[in-house]
Amino acid sequence: MTKQITAGDINAHDKELLNDLQDALANCMKCGNCMAVCPIYKETSKESSVARGKISLMEAVLNGTLPITAGFDTIMAKCLNCKSCTSKCPCGVKADELILRGRHAAVKARGLHPIKKNVFRLLRNRQLFDFALKMGGTFGPLTFKKIPGKMAAVSRFPMPGMDAKRATAPISSSPLRSQHPEVIKVANPKFRVAFFTGCTINYMYTDVGESVINVLKENDVEVVIPGTQHCCGTPVYVSGDFDLAKEMAKKTIETFEKFNVDYVIGACGSCTEALKEYPHWLHDDKEWHARAEKIAKKTYEISEFLVDVLDFRKDTLGPVNATVTMHDPCHMVRGLKVTKQPRDVLKAIPGLNFVEMKDCDRCCGSGGSFSLANYELSRQINDKKVANIANTKADIVATSCGTCRMHIQDGILQNNMNQDVVHTVQLLDRAYQAGKRK
Amino acid sequence: MQNTHIEALKKIVGQDHVLTSPEDLYTYSYDATPGHAHMPEVVVIPGNTQEISEIMKFANENKIPVYTRGSGTNLSAGTVPTKGGIVLLMARFNKIIEVDLENLVAVVEVGVVVADLNDEVAKSGLIYPPDPGTVATATMGGTISENAGGLRGLKYGVSKHYVMGLEVVLANGDILKTGGKNVKDVSGYDMTKLFTGAEGTLGVLTRAIVKLVPAPEARKSMMAIFKDLDDAGKAVSGIIAAKIIPATLEILDNATIRTVEDYAKVGLPLDAEAVLLIEVDGIPEVVEKEAVKVMDVLKSNNAAEVQIAKTDAERDQLWAARRAALPALAKLRPTTYVEDATVPRSKVPAFLKAVNDIAKRNNVTIGTFGHAGDGNMHPTIVCDLRNKEEMERVYKAMDEMFKAAVELNGTLSGEHGIGLGKLPWMELQHGPQGMNAMKAIKRALDPNLILNPGKLVGEC
């Protein structure tokens, strides 16, 4: 039998954590408004799925009614971190963060899940991680079968922790950062920016990275791609391993401090949000907090940068004749609150017919690695998204997050549809290319 | 509860629909009412009426308490399983069975979320009028059982005015059908009304036949600011006296105005004693006419400022203050009690004054907003449940507040129900005779007292 850890044990272990939580949890008035917007609750109809239930369970642990069990752990894990509950809460309870604190408590009390522990061990060592994924890219074709015309692949063999039908993105045979020099110069640079590639763009969706570089060059921006940058830490942070997440944040800050740039650009809602959230992650360390603030202030998501800072050039745009709809990733809409700018980008492209889908800002069910651990559940959520996409009659779905792209592409293939899912900036890149052919 | 009991329940509904882990049980120990929590012994999620009938037979024979639950958004502790036993979760009863356009009724299973029914009937230009604040989450069964109301109560009434028929499973497992699609139906006791608002103490609702009404073609919103509370009260009576029944007629008191302004900065004057928000709806020509009349009444009763919304955006702006009322108050302190004591509408200013005095006397924070047009007030007490000394003052204030409402010929609840939360004052309102009659009905239909025991009429 596993040792049951009581509130008393945790209290002794981390008093501050406990006190912080208690006050924040007390602000939840259990009104249940979160139930109306939680994608998981909509599928399961179980109180433990929704923020109200999770918050009450944390209270139960804190008041000593319940110990932190494997069941508690599982319940805390059943959250997409989509922030819908938080944005809906009339009392301003930051439920998404509290649930992460619940995971943190579980990690402290019970340790990380063994699979996660191994993955995180790999993530901790950048060189090893880089080596592993490069090997994955080299030998990938042996294990993954590419689906023609799409950035998608299915496994040839059963893979542990992954549904056999599931389509993922192929691992690139050559990561983005290996294909470019660290500094990409332009003739008369308006700005010098650093590109935070994130893991999915570096190792899988190199096409997005190419488009970011092309679009910035097209707008006379010098691009620096720091070679030693690594994962932003989000997967670790949302798993409740705050200590490793902080370590990774510090490494990222150090890496980007070395370059004298005007801005730091990300092309994924979650990674960009992480960089902006570093001051919060490191709030209890004065020196690091100040350094994090500096980076956070410079950080922009690509469409936000193109619209708000650059006022990107439109005179050289050529036509892209297609109908496009847009999915707002949770960390774009509720994290960064960037929704207008990607639409401005799409609407500026000649020939592109933009159609809004129903519930464009509802979570697709991906939730980073959530969809790996809970594939059936995340498919049900995804099917609703895919049905809304089908209703728009669009040929292309634009979105600004790698894992959303992968998950929605999978949903589209599973539903025997043929839309392509791309990053918003890829369509802008296509328009610039079309302009050159004119 | 014995293991054999749980096994028997699993046989009825299937293994997957019985929850027993401590974590699951804990998450069904509360509803949206502060200060009441108790763990059930098992959560059972039936899939059809027959299963419920079998569960009830079994529970009745073994004298196991049964607490029927929808989304658990209720504000009277009505779904808290105070004596353990079975929480009967109605989540799988989620089908809209029929929208009958010839008779303008809908037949629904009770687990259907109210907003989902409204989305469905909106396609045919209809509405199901009861619209509690939690309409996006609350279920039909829950709102019918609690007799929920909402913002449109003045013109459209509460749940009981729309329930035409029910399918109910009684305590002994008998399946009963009441009412039907008949507009006129005077055959026998009104069993439909009896089970509506019974808070799960008389039977388990499984299906409902509800009345739908045409969606109003047009609406117009107005806001008036009053420096004097009595003027606001006179304006409310004046509107009704002018033979206008607005869809909504809301009031915010000074404590709420100050809190809302501090939190949402919607531009309300801090020294105003009351804000009235009015919406008239219906046929465009009538709406125009009524809006003009309402504006006249507001002005002639010394409204310091009157605004009318010309566009949807302006309407949203006017309503921002009302929408912010509860969130703004709730954010002040950790614990929030939203009460719904109701008085005849002519007594609204007197009640607001009484609540103000009670708050001051007991040194507790109470902001009052609510439905002035139907007298349904929401004195909202904010406090910290963890502070014992403060809670004593809060309970004392609550006691004085409900007494004040009853003294003004009011009622304990206009739309939330009694549950456990307001049980202590039931006899004050209904007298021993009223309580005896209600208890007799309870004992007749549920002789073993297993259905939501101890609630609404108390111990029998």
Coordinates of C-alpha atoms in Angstrom, one line a residue, chain A residues 22-23 26-36 41-42 45-48 52-54 56-57 59-60 63 65-72 75 88-93, chain B residues 16 19 21-24 26-28 30-33 39 45 69-73 89 91 94 113 116 133-134 136-137 263 326-328 330-331 333-336 338 384 386:
Chain A
Q22 CA -6.0 28.4 1.9
D23 CA -6.9 32.0 1.4
A26 CA -11.7 30.3 0.4
N27 CA -12.6 32.8 -2.3
C28 CA -14.4 30.2 -4.3
M29 CA -18.0 30.5 -3.4
K30 CA -18.9 27.2 -5.1
C31 CA -21.5 29.0 -7.4
G32 CA -20.8 26.4 -10.2
N33 CA -20.4 29.0 -13.0
C34 CA -17.2 27.2 -14.0
M35 CA -19.4 24.2 -14.9
A36 CA -20.9 26.0 -17.9
Y41 CA -17.1 18.7 -17.3
K42 CA -19.2 19.0 -20.5
S45 CA -20.7 15.6 -16.0
K46 CA -18.7 14.7 -12.9
E47 CA -18.1 17.3 -10.2
S48 CA -14.4 16.2 -9.8
R52 CA -15.3 23.9 -8.2
G53 CA -14.7 20.2 -7.4
K54 CA -11.0 20.4 -7.6
S56 CA -13.1 21.7 -2.8
L57 CA -10.8 18.7 -2.9
E59 CA -9.7 22.4 0.8
A60 CA -10.4 18.9 2.0
N63 CA -8.5 20.8 6.4
T65 CA -10.5 15.5 5.7
L66 CA -8.7 13.8 2.8
P67 CA -5.1 12.7 2.3
I68 CA -3.3 13.3 -1.0
T69 CA -4.0 10.0 -2.7
A70 CA -3.4 8.6 -6.2
G71 CA -7.1 9.5 -6.8
F72 CA -6.4 13.2 -5.9
I75 CA -8.3 14.3 -10.6
K88 CA -15.8 32.9 -16.2
C89 CA -15.4 33.1 -12.4
P90 CA -17.4 36.0 -10.8
C91 CA -15.2 36.0 -7.8
G92 CA -11.9 36.3 -9.7
V93 CA -10.7 32.9 -8.4
Chain B
D16 CA -19.5 2.7 -14.1
L19 CA -19.1 6.5 -7.4
S21 CA -14.1 6.9 -3.9
P22 CA -13.6 9.4 -1.0
E23 CA -12.6 12.1 -3.6
D24 CA -15.8 11.6 -5.6
Y26 CA -16.4 14.7 -1.2
T27 CA -17.2 16.6 -4.4
Y28 CA -20.9 15.9 -3.8
Y30 CA -21.8 20.7 -0.9
D31 CA -23.8 22.9 -3.2
A32 CA -23.5 26.7 -3.7
T33 CA -24.6 27.5 -0.1
M39 CA -20.4 13.5 2.6
I45 CA -26.0 8.1 -11.7
R69 CA -29.0 16.4 -7.5
G70 CA -28.6 18.3 -10.8
S71 CA -25.7 20.7 -11.1
G72 CA -25.8 21.7 -7.5
T73 CA -25.9 25.4 -8.0
L89 CA -27.1 12.4 -9.8
A91 CA -26.7 14.1 -15.3
N94 CA -30.0 15.1 -20.6
V113 CA -29.4 22.5 -18.8
D116 CA -29.6 24.4 -23.7
G133 CA -28.4 33.7 -12.7
T134 CA -26.9 30.2 -13.1
A136 CA -26.0 28.3 -18.2
T137 CA -25.3 25.5 -15.6
Y263 CA -14.8 47.4 -8.8
L326 CA -22.8 40.0 -7.2
P327 CA -19.2 39.6 -8.4
A328 CA -18.3 42.9 -6.9
A330 CA -18.5 38.5 -3.6
K331 CA -14.9 39.7 -4.2
R333 CA -14.7 38.7 1.4
P334 CA -14.2 35.0 1.1
T335 CA -17.8 33.9 2.0
T336 CA -20.9 35.1 0.3
V338 CA -27.0 35.5 -1.4
D384 CA -15.4 34.9 6.4
R386 CA -13.6 30.9 9.3

